[in-house]
C-alpha positions as MATLAB code, in Angstrom:
seq = 'MATSYQQLALSAARQIISQVEGVKVQGVITNTSTGFTLPNLDTWLVQELGLEGVQAHFSLDNTGCGGLIPCLDMARSLIHSDRLSTVLVVTVDCCTPHFNPTSPSDPTTTNMDAMEPILPNILFGDGAGAVLVSGKRSPGAWEIGVPWGVILGRSTRDNIRLGVTQQGYHLRLAKKLVLDLAELLPQVWGNVILDQVMGSRDVGAITWLVHPGGKKILEVFKGLVPPLTDVDLRLSEEVMRTKGNLVSPTLVFVLELMMKEQKDQEQKEQEQKEQAQKEQKKVTEKRTGDIACMVGPGPGTQLKIVKLTKVTAPLTARSNKV';
ca = [
      -0.217    0.210   -0.088;
       1.606    3.336   -1.166;
       2.288    6.164    1.556;
       0.631    9.713    1.100;
       4.320   10.615    0.344;
       4.710    8.360   -2.670;
       0.990    8.798   -4.283;
       2.459   12.565   -4.385;
       5.839   11.830   -5.364;
       4.073    9.425   -8.235;
       2.263   11.975   -9.296;
       4.366   14.912   -9.666;
       6.674   12.330  -11.872;
       3.373   11.216  -14.767;
       2.635   15.015  -14.895;
       6.220   15.483  -15.887;
       6.451   12.591  -17.911;
       3.603   13.151  -20.312;
       4.546   16.527  -20.933;
       7.659   15.336  -22.961;
       6.805   13.045  -25.876;
       9.441   10.409  -26.313;
      10.970   10.831  -23.336;
      13.317    7.619  -22.136;
      14.535    8.432  -18.607;
      17.799    6.671  -17.568;
      18.368    8.212  -14.439;
      15.778    8.896  -10.898;
      17.132   10.733   -8.113;
      14.233   11.747   -4.715;
      15.139   13.777   -1.934;
      12.764   13.778    0.871;
      12.955   15.131    4.193;
       9.568   13.665    5.986;
       9.211   10.608    3.898;
      11.062    7.378    4.835;
      10.221    4.000    3.740;
      12.064    0.949    2.747;
      12.685    0.051   -0.442;
      13.391    3.673   -1.095;
      11.537    6.133   -3.069;
      13.421    6.100   -6.002;
      13.712    2.186   -6.422;
       9.195    2.172   -5.310;
       9.033    4.870   -8.339;
      11.121    3.017  -10.898;
       8.752    0.280  -10.249;
       5.790    2.095  -10.232;
       6.332    3.908  -13.656;
       7.753    0.872  -15.634;
      10.942    2.469  -16.496;
      12.771    0.343  -18.504;
      16.536    0.999  -18.913;
      17.325    2.994  -15.759;
      20.596    2.887  -15.240;
      20.788    4.619  -12.033;
      18.925    6.184   -9.130;
      19.498    7.394   -5.633;
      17.332    8.960   -2.993;
      19.425   12.139   -1.655;
      17.067   12.670    1.622;
      17.168   15.287    4.544;
      18.471   18.390    2.956;
      14.733   20.032    4.033;
      14.255   23.210    1.657;
      17.011   23.530   -0.407;
      16.832   19.646   -1.785;
      16.350   20.417   -5.070;
      19.942   21.589   -5.555;
      22.230   18.641   -4.926;
      19.577   16.435   -7.069;
      20.174   19.120   -9.626;
      24.009   18.633   -9.076;
      24.072   15.043   -9.119;
      21.906   14.790  -12.389;
      24.300   17.438  -13.875;
      27.422   14.809  -12.570;
      24.973   12.014  -14.105;
      24.685   13.043  -17.491;
      28.811   14.815  -17.883;
      29.975   11.479  -17.199;
      27.904   10.432  -20.647;
      26.459    7.815  -18.217;
      22.648    9.099  -18.925;
      21.220   11.576  -21.391;
      17.718   11.989  -19.312;
      16.975   12.070  -15.241;
      14.106   12.158  -13.450;
      14.203   14.771  -10.568;
      11.299   14.233   -7.971;
      11.266   15.973   -4.389;
       8.489   15.423   -1.888;
       7.863   16.396    1.578;
       4.862   15.289    3.763;
       5.017   17.516    6.677;
       1.205   16.946    8.035;
       2.632   12.949    9.695;
       4.795   14.878   12.134;
       2.564   17.025   13.741;
       3.746   15.850   16.994;
       3.075   17.920   20.358;
       5.470   18.336   22.850;
       5.139   16.305   26.167;
       7.110   16.954   29.431;
       8.408   12.793   28.993;
       9.743   14.245   25.368;
      13.581   14.811   26.057;
      13.741   17.248   23.424;
      11.683   19.614   25.202;
      14.800   21.089   27.339;
      14.397   25.073   26.892;
      12.396   24.714   23.645;
       9.774   26.899   23.195;
       6.499   26.326   23.671;
       6.115   27.401   19.925;
       8.673   25.337   18.238;
       6.696   21.634   17.448;
       3.658   23.907   16.455;
       5.448   26.156   14.017;
       6.054   23.562   11.076;
       2.864   22.473   11.239;
       1.615   25.880   10.683;
       4.186   27.077    7.887;
       4.257   23.759    5.953;
       2.515   21.984    3.596;
       2.322   18.940    1.784;
       3.552   18.523   -1.527;
       5.477   17.127   -4.635;
       7.234   18.677   -7.528;
       9.578   16.752  -10.825;
      11.664   17.663  -13.350;
      13.667   16.311  -16.584;
      17.296   17.013  -16.606;
      18.662   16.390  -20.485;
      21.862   16.079  -21.660;
      20.540   18.445  -24.974;
      21.393   21.476  -25.587;
      18.245   23.781  -26.982;
      17.784   27.576  -27.191;
      15.318   27.955  -24.499;
      16.781   25.474  -21.991;
      18.502   26.068  -18.733;
      22.267   25.228  -18.369;
      22.790   23.722  -14.864;
      25.738   25.486  -13.143;
      28.169   24.057  -10.266;
      25.979   24.281   -7.140;
      27.682   26.001   -3.712;
      26.918   25.283   -0.635;
      27.385   27.603    2.630;
      27.341   26.175    6.428;
      25.576   29.392    8.376;
      27.281   28.752   12.147;
      27.287   26.096   14.808;
      24.880   27.894   17.431;
      22.384   27.498   14.069;
      22.483   24.024   14.280;
      18.853   23.196   15.555;
      17.185   25.894   13.845;
      15.869   22.907   11.899;
      15.225   19.681   13.469;
      13.416   16.003   12.691;
      14.585   13.310   14.980;
      13.028   10.451   16.935;
      11.152   10.428   20.227;
       9.750    8.859   23.006;
       6.579   10.651   20.988;
       7.538    8.975   17.748;
       8.801   12.234   15.052;
       9.270   15.601   16.480;
      10.030   18.141   13.457;
      11.215   21.352   15.764;
      11.635   25.209   13.970;
      13.046   28.016   16.144;
      11.682   31.255   15.812;
      15.494   32.379   15.977;
      16.188   30.762   12.684;
      14.798   34.580   10.624;
      17.090   36.210   13.126;
      20.042   33.768   12.605;
      19.530   34.340    8.501;
      19.795   38.297    8.861;
      22.843   37.906   10.927;
      24.631   35.541    8.657;
      23.254   36.052    5.543;
      25.027   39.247    4.630;
      28.166   37.691    5.429;
      28.262   35.315    2.335;
      26.042   37.571    0.804;
      28.561   39.925   -1.737;
      31.505   38.197   -1.476;
      30.463   34.665   -2.603;
      27.047   34.690   -4.048;
      27.378   37.245   -5.959;
      30.719   37.317   -6.758;
      31.529   34.018   -7.012;
      28.582   31.774   -8.076;
      26.541   34.358  -10.386;
      29.892   36.523  -11.238;
      28.044   40.068  -10.871;
      26.393   42.229   -8.007;
      24.078   43.408  -10.490;
      20.615   41.909   -8.463;
      18.618   43.387  -11.464;
      20.277   41.183  -14.038;
      19.435   38.079  -12.336;
      16.133   36.021  -12.245;
      15.958   35.272   -8.629;
      14.990   32.201   -7.500;
      14.786   31.777   -3.711;
      12.627   29.791   -1.971;
       9.761   31.438    0.083;
      10.349   29.675    3.746;
       8.563   32.113    4.886;
       7.406   36.468    4.430;
       9.859   36.849    7.293;
      12.459   35.210    5.146;
      12.132   37.590    1.981;
      12.066   40.231    3.703;
      15.696   39.220    4.689;
      16.803   39.198    1.337;
      15.379   42.417    1.193;
      17.450   44.127    3.669;
      20.852   43.145    2.010;
      23.127   45.303    0.315;
      22.133   45.377   -2.482;
      18.809   44.249   -1.359;
      16.413   42.544   -3.922;
      13.010   44.064   -4.220;
       9.466   43.216   -4.525;
      10.369   42.780   -8.664;
      13.591   40.286   -8.052;
      11.358   38.390   -5.380;
       7.551   38.279   -7.744;
       8.362   34.774   -8.566;
       8.976   33.304   -4.508;
       5.793   35.720   -3.268;
       3.719   34.145   -5.975;
       4.529   30.749   -5.296;
       4.254   31.790   -1.449;
       0.608   33.233   -2.050;
      -0.007   30.123   -4.059;
       1.458   27.127   -2.466;
       2.771   27.936    0.422;
       6.143   26.301    1.677;
       5.946   22.829    0.828;
       9.482   22.246    1.502;
      11.766   20.754   -1.009;
       9.073   20.783   -3.422;
       8.925   24.404   -3.596;
      11.611   25.372   -5.727;
      10.444   23.186   -8.602;
       7.114   25.491   -8.598;
       9.001   29.186   -8.251;
      11.531   27.149  -11.146;
       8.208   26.464  -13.093;
       7.170   29.974  -13.098;
      10.142   31.229  -14.124;
       9.996   28.692  -16.932;
       6.614   30.219  -17.978;
       6.927   33.916  -17.437;
       9.567   33.107  -19.605;
       7.620   31.447  -22.444;
       5.106   34.201  -22.142;
       7.540   37.123  -22.725;
       9.146   35.413  -25.749;
       5.676   34.824  -26.984;
       4.634   38.791  -26.916;
       7.863   40.117  -28.045;
       7.469   37.503  -31.226;
       3.925   38.735  -31.659;
       5.603   42.939  -31.435;
       7.810   42.129  -33.456;
       5.848   40.440  -36.727;
       3.282   43.625  -35.487;
       6.358   45.745  -36.417;
       6.816   44.149  -39.226;
       4.009   44.796  -41.295;
       3.873   47.927  -39.921;
       6.983   48.509  -41.214;
       8.723   49.833  -37.653;
      11.799   48.799  -36.752;
      12.197   46.780  -33.401;
      15.271   46.770  -30.885;
      15.429   43.082  -29.446;
      15.249   43.430  -25.781;
      16.392   40.324  -24.137;
      16.512   40.268  -20.347;
      17.104   37.073  -17.501;
      19.666   35.094  -19.248;
      20.424   33.591  -15.763;
      19.226   32.784  -12.988;
      20.177   32.372   -9.296;
      18.150   29.729   -7.149;
      19.105   29.995   -3.431;
      17.545   27.248   -1.000;
      18.008   27.190    3.152;
      18.210   23.754    4.812;
      18.995   21.993    8.388;
      21.513   23.238    9.970;
      21.427   25.817    9.444;
      22.554   26.130    5.606;
      22.146   27.585    2.109;
      22.496   25.856   -1.472;
      22.807   28.058   -4.360;
      23.394   26.939   -7.755;
      23.424   29.483  -10.935;
      21.349   28.466  -14.284;
      21.993   30.238  -17.448;
      19.512   30.349  -20.434;
      21.266   29.020  -23.585;
      20.779   31.376  -26.999;
      22.196   28.509  -29.270;
      22.485   25.183  -29.847;
      25.754   23.447  -29.754;
      27.418   20.431  -30.158;
      28.581   20.244  -26.978;
      27.012   18.458  -24.583;
      25.092   19.977  -21.605;
      22.581   19.371  -18.724;
      19.040   21.578  -19.063;
      16.219   21.918  -17.347;
];
């Protein structure tokens, strides 16, 4: 009998596969921080989807909200090694089964705010998302860069925690997470995220795919120097408004929204160009949003960052695109 998180993952996988005619999946990578079964989710999905010819399958679990990024990195590496041509990535989280209020006999409640075990069930929802990563390089695709990981400090270790207690699984979210992020993020914002990962401090030229962990988390990014604006964070805020915080699948929905926005923009520009040709007017083509930065937090506390670059022309060299 399939669990709720398995069914969510299966539905997301079937949906993305159905959108690409004739796709042959050769690898499967799954991620969850809240679903625990044997066999692992990757094995179960290969069987349920009836995938033949799968050469590699892995579960990369317990990486929290930024879980999509290490999955994309592994898919990129597998494709770069010429082992595989298409990898299915599925992220899924179900926080509802882990609702577990504290009790006096729970040893993890020492010096814990009474709200900390309740906060995850207020903030987190259940969901799944899926991405197909391919080695084919075509205009409009997004090439995956080499991710970076930043651990924000030992004092933040217990801000996000899921452990086993006498009452079962205990999911904890500390209220000081936002305060720690506000203090530590500026230390890596300019010299690491902008300079080393993105190679630019022109934040307005970058499409930002920030995990919308909550309104206060996004406000931290707005307070940086240079800051991210409401326009920069429009995708994150829209996903937060319509989907909420689904832990690891949330970045899939932010990525999906970016691709839809890009497609709508390109279609509009093409229509404007055709209309201008009819009226014999000269149109100056404006190309924007060719680089994107995906940022996702995780337990520890940590940040995972990856640069995505829009493919503008086909090349013979193998790439890794979503």
